[in-house]
XYZ file of C-alpha atoms in Angstrom:
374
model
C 11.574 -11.959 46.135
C 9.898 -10.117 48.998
C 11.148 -8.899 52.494
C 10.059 -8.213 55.907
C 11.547 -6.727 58.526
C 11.318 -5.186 61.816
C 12.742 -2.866 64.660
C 12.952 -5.742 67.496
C 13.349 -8.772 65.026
C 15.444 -7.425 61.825
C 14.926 -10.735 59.065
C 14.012 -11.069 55.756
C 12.081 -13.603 54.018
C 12.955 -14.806 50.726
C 10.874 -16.713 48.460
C 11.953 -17.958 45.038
C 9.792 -18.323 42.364
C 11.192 -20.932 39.533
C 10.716 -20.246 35.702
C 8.739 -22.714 33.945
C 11.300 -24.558 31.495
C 11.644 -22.947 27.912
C 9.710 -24.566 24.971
C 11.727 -27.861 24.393
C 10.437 -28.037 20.609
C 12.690 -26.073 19.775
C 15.385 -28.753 20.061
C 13.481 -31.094 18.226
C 15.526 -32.358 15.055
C 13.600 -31.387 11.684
C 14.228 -33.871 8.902
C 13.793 -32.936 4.798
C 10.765 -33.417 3.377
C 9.255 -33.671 0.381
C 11.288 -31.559 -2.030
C 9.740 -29.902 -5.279
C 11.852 -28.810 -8.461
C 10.966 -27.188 -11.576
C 14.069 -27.073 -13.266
C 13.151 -24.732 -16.368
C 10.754 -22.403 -15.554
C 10.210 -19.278 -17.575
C 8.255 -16.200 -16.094
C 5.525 -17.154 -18.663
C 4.932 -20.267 -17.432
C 2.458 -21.146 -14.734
C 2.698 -24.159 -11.934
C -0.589 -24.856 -12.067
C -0.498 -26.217 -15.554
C 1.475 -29.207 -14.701
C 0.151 -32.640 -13.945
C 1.695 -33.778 -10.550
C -1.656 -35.908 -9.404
C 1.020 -38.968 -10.665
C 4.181 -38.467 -8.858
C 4.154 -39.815 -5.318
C 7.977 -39.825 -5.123
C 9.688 -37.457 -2.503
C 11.883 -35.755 -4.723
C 9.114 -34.527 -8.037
C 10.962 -32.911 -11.234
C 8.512 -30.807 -12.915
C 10.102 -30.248 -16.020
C 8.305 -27.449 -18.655
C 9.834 -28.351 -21.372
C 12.806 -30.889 -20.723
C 16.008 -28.686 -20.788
C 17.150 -30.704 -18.039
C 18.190 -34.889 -17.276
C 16.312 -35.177 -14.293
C 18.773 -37.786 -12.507
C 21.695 -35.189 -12.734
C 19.062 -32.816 -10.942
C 18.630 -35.041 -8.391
C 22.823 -35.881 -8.017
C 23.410 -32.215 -7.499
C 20.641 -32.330 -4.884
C 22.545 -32.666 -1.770
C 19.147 -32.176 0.479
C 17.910 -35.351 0.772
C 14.271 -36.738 1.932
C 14.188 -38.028 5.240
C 18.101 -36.915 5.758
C 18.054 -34.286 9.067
C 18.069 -31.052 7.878
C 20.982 -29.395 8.219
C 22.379 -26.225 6.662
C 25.484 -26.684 5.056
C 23.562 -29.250 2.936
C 21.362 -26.227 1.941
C 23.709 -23.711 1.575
C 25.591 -26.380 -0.989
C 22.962 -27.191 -2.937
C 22.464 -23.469 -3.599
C 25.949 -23.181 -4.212
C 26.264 -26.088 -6.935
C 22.946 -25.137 -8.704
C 24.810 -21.261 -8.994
C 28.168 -22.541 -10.253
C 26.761 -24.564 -13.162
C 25.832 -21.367 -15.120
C 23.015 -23.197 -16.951
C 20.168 -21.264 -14.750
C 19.515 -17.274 -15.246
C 17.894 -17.052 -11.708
C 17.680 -19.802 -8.637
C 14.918 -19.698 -5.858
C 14.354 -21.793 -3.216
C 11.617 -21.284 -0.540
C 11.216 -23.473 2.554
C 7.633 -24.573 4.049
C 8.017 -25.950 8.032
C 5.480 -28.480 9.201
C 5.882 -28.458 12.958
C 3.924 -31.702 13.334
C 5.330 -33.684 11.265
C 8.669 -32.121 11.904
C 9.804 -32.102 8.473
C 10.932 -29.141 6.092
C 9.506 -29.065 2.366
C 11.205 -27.227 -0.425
C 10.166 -25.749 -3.451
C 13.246 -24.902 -6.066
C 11.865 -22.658 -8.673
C 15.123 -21.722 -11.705
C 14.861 -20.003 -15.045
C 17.010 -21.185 -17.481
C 19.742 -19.018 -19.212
C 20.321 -18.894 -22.739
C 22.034 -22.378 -24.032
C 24.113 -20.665 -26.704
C 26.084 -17.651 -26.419
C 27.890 -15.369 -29.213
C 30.024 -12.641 -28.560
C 32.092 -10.720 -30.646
C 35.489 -8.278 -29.362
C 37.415 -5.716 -31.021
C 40.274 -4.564 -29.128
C 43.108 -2.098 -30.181
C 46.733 -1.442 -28.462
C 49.785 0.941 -28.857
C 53.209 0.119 -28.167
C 55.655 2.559 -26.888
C 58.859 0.780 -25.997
C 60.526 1.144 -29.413
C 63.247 -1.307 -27.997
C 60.670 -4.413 -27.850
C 59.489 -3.550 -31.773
C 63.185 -3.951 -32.412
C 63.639 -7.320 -30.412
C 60.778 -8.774 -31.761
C 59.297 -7.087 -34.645
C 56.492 -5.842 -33.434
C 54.168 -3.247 -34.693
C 52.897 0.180 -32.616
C 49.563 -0.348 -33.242
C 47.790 -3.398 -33.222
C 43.943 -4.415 -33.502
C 42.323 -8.028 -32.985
C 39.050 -9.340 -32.745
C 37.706 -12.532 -30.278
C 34.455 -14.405 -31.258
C 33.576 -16.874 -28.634
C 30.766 -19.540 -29.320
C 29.380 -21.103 -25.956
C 27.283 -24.054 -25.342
C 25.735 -23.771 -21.839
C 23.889 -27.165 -21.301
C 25.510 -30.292 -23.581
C 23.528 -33.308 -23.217
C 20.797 -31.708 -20.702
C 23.591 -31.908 -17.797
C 24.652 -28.120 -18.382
C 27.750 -29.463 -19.917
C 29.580 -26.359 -21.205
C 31.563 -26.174 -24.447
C 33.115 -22.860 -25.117
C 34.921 -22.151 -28.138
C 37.081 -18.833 -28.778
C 38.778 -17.478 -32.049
C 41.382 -14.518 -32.019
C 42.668 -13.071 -34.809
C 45.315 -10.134 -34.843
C 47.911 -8.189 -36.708
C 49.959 -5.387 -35.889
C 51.409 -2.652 -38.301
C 53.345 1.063 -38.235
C 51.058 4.347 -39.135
C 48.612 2.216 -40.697
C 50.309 1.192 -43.451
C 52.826 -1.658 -43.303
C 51.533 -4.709 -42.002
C 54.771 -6.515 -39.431
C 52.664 -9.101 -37.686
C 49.286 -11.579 -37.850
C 48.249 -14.625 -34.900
C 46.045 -16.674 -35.010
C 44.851 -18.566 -31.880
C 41.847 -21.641 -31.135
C 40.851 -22.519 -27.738
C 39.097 -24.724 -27.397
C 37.206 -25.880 -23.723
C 35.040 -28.864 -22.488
C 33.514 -28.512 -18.984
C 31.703 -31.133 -16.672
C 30.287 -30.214 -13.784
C 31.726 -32.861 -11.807
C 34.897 -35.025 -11.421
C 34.816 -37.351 -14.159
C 36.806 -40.557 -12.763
C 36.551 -43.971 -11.759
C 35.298 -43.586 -8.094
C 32.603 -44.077 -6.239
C 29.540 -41.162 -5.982
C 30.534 -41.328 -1.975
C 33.699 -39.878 -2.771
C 32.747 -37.648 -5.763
C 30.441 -35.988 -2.858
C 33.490 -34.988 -0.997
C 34.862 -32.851 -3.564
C 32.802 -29.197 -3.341
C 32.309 -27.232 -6.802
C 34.556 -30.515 -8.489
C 34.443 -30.253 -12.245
C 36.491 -32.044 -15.094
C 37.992 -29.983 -17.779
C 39.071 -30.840 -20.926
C 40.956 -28.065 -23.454
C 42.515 -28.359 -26.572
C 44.527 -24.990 -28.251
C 46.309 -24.009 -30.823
C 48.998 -20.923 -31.649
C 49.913 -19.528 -34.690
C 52.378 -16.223 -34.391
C 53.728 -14.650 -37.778
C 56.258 -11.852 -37.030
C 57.355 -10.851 -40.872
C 61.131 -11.744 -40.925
C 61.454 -12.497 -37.637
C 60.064 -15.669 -37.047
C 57.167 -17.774 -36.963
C 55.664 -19.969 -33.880
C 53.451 -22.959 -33.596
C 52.329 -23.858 -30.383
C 49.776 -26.304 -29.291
C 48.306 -27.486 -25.856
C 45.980 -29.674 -24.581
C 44.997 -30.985 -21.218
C 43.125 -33.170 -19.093
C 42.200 -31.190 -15.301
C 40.418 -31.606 -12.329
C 39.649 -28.612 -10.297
C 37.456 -28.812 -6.705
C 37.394 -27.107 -3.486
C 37.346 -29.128 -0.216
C 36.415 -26.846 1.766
C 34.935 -22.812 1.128
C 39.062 -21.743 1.854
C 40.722 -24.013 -0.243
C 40.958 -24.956 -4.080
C 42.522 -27.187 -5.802
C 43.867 -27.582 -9.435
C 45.421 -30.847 -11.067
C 46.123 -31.829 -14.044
C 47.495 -35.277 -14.757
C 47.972 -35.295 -18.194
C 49.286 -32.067 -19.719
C 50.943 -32.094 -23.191
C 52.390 -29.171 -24.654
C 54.328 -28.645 -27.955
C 56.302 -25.375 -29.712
C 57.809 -25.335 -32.737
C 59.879 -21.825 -33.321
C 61.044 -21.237 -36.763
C 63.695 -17.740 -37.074
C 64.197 -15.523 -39.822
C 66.947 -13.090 -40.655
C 66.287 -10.404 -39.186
C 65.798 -12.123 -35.554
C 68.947 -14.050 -36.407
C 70.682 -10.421 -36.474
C 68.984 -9.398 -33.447
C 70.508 -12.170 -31.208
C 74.040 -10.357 -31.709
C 72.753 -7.346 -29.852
C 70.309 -9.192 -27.647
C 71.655 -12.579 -26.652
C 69.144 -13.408 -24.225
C 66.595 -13.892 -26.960
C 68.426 -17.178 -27.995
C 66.775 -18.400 -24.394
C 63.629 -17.256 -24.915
C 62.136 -18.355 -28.229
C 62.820 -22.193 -29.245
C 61.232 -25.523 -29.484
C 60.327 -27.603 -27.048
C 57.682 -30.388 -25.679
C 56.751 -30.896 -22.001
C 54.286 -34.192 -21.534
C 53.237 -34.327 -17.273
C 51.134 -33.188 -15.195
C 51.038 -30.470 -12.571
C 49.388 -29.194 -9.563
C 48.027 -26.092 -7.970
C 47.054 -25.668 -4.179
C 45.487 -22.482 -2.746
C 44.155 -21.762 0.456
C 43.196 -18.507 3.019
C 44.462 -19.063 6.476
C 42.611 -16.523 8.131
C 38.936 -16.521 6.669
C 37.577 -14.967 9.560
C 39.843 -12.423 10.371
C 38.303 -8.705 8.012
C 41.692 -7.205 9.079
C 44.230 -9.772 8.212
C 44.727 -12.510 5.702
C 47.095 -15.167 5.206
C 47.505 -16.444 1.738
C 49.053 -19.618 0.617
C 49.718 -21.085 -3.370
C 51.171 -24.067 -3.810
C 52.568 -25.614 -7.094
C 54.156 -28.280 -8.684
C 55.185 -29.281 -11.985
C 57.160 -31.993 -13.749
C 57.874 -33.039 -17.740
C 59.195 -36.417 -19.336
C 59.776 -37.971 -15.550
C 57.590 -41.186 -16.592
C 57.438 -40.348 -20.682
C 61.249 -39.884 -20.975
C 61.722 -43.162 -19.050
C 58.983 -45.483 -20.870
C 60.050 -43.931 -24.776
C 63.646 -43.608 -23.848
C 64.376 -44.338 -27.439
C 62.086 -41.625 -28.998
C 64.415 -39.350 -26.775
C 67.481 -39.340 -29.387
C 68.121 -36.713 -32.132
C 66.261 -36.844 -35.162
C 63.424 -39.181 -33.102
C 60.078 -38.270 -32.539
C 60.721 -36.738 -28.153
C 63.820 -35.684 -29.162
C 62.604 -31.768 -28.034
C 60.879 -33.546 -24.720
C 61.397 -31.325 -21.501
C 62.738 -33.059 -18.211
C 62.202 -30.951 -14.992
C 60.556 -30.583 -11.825
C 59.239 -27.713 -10.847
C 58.407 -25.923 -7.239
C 56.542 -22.813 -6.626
C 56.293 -21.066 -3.067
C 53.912 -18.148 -2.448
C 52.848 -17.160 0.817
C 50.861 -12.974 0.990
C 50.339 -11.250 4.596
C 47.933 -8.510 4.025
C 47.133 -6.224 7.588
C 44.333 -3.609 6.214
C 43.690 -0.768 8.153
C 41.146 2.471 6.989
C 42.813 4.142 4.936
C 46.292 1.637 3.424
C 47.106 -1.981 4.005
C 50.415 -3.426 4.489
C 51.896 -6.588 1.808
C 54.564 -8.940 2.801
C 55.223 -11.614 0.086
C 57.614 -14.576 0.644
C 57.960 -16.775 -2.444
C-alpha cells in the first residue's frame, strides 16, 4: 500500500496487491499404497536376502523364517491398499501389532510419492521369545495375632510361582500362560499350620472369537477372547480345608481409547469348604466366620463397564465402573430339579448383583482432591 499526499489536495492512493493462492496440493487426498511386512525379523537378518521379484500383490509378507500365519497379519492390518489414508487407521494398526505381545520391537516407516499420491509402508518387527519361564519366591509376616487365631494361620509364610508362557500358539500369537503356586505357612520355623496349592490356567486370542461377521469384529478395538480354567486347594491344619474351582468364558474390547469393556457370559464357579475342630470352636467367639467360609456354586455371567469422562482435561478426571452380575437366573430355572437337597445344584447361588463407582479427581501441584460415590 502506498500514499500520496499534498498541501492543496490532501488524498491518498491505495493500491492492493493480492496474494497468489496457497499450494492447493496440499489438500489433495493421499491413498495407501503398497504396504511391505516382514513379520520376524531378527537384527541378523538382512532384507536383501529375500526373493520378492514374485510377489506383485499390494500387501507382500516377507516372512524369515515363518513364525507368523500370514492371513492373520494381514486381518490385523487395518491400513489397507487403495483405502485413503487416514490416521487413526495407522495409529491402530500400531496399536494392535503392540498389544499382541508376540513382537520384541515394532517399526513402521512411511515413503510419500507425491505423484502418484499414494503412501507406502514398510513394517519391520522382531519377534519376542515364544516361551517364557519364570520362577518367584516370595516371603510374608503376619502381625495381627487375632487373624492366626480366626483362621489358623501361620506368622511367617513363604511360596513360590512358576509360570510357563506360550507367546504365539498356532503362528497367530495365541497366548497360553500357565501359573503354579505353592505355599505353606508355619510359627518360628518349626511347626508347619498351613499348605495351598493353586493352577491357573489362561487361553488368550487376540480377537473376539464369535459367530459374527469380520465387519463387526472390526468395531471392537484391542477385542480378545479369553478362556481360563483354575483350581484352589487351601489346607489350614485343623481348621479346615477348601476346594475351589473356576472357569470362564470372556470377552474383553475397548470401543473407543476411553472406554473398556469386560463380559463374560458363561462363568462357573464352585467351593467346597470342609471345617475342622478347632474352626468349629472358633465360631463361638467369632460368629461372623459361619458367613464367610462355606460352599457354594454360582453358574452366569457378568459384566464390567469402564470409562474416563474427561480424557482431555490434565487437571480433572471423571471416572466411571460399571458392573453387573447374576447366578442360577436361567440355570436354576432350566435344572429346577437338580436344585433340591441331596441333588447335584443343590449349593447353586441365585442373585443379581449391581455395582456403582463413580471417582472425581481435581489435581493441583502439589495434592489432588478424591470424591468417590459408589
Amino acid at each position: 500500500m502506498s500514499s500520496v499526499s499534498s498541501e492543496k489536495k490532501p488524498g491518498v492512493n491505495i493500491t492492493f496487491r493480492l496474494r497468489s493462492n496457497r499450494d492447493s496440493t496440499h489438500l489433495f487426498p493421499y491413498q495407501v499404497g503398497n504396504i511391505s511386512v516382514y513379520p520376524d525379523l531378527y537384527p541378523e537378518d538382512t532384507i536383501g536376502s529375500i526373493d520378492r521379484a514374485n510377489d506383485t500383490s499390494e500387501t507382500r509378507i516377507y516372512s524369515m523364517h515363518g513364525n507368523f500365519n500370514n492371513s492373520f497379519i494381514k486381518e490385523i492390518l487395518l491400513l489397507k491398499p487403495g483405502n485413503l489414508f487416514r490416521r487413526d487407521d495407522f495409529n491402530r494398526t500400531l496399536n494392535n501389532f503392540n498389544r499382541l505381545g508376540a513382537w520384541q520391537s515394532i517399526n513402521m516407516t512411511s515413503e510419500v510419492n507425491d505423484l502418484s499420491k499414494k503412501i507406502n509402508y514398510t513394517l519391520r518387527m522382531q519377534p519376542a521369545k515364544k516361551q517364557f519361564f519364570s520362577i518367584d519366591i516370595e516371603g510374608s509376616s503376619i502381625i495381627n495375632t487375632s487373624q492366626m487365631i480366626q483362621v489358623g494361620t501361620g506368622k511367617v509364610g513363604l511360596a513360590n510361582n512358576f509360570t510357563l508362557r506360550n507367546r504365539n500358539i498356532g503362528k497367530k500369537a495365541i497366548q497360553l500362560e500357565n501359573n503354579l503356586r505353592t505355599g505353606i505357612e508355619f510359627n518360628n520355623f518349626q511347626k508347619i499350620l498351613s499348605g495351598e496349592i493353586s493352577l491357573t490356567n489362561r487361553l488368550t486370542f487376540p480377537w473376539i472369537l464369535a459367530p459374527v461377521g469380520n465387519n463387526i469384529k472390526q468395531r471392537f478395538q484391542q477385542g480378545k477372547t479369553i478362556v481360563s480354567a483354575d483350581i484352589f486347594y487351601i489346607d489350614r491344619f485343623r481348621f479346615f480345608n477348601l476346594n475351589t474351582f473356576n472357569t470362564y468364558l470372556g470377552y474383553e474390547w475397548k470401543p473407543n481409547p476411553n472406554t473398556t469393556w469386560q463380559i463374560r457370559p458363561l462363568n462357573f464357579e464352585y467351593t467346597r469348604f470342609n471345617p475342622d475342630s478347632l474352626f468349629l470352636q472358633s465360631i463361638q467367639d467369632f460368629p461372623l466366620l459361619l458367613y464367610t467360609y462355606n460352599n457354594g456354586l454360582i453358574i452366569g455371567m457378568n459384566a464390567l463397564y469402564n470409562r474416563n469422562l474427561s480424557p482431555n482435561n490434565p487437571k480433572k478426571s471423571s471416572l466411571l465402573k460399571l458392573y453387573g452380575e447374576e447366578s442360577g437366573l436361567a440355570t436354576g430355572t432350566l435344572f429346577y430339579g437338580q436344585t433340591a437337597n441331596r441333588k447335584a445344584l443343590n449349593n447353586l447361588y441365585r442373585f443379581v448383583k449391581l455395582d456403582i463407582e463413580f471417582k472425581h479427581i481435581v489435581t493441583y501441584k502439589n495434592s489432588s482432591l478424591h470424591f468417590r460415590f459408589f
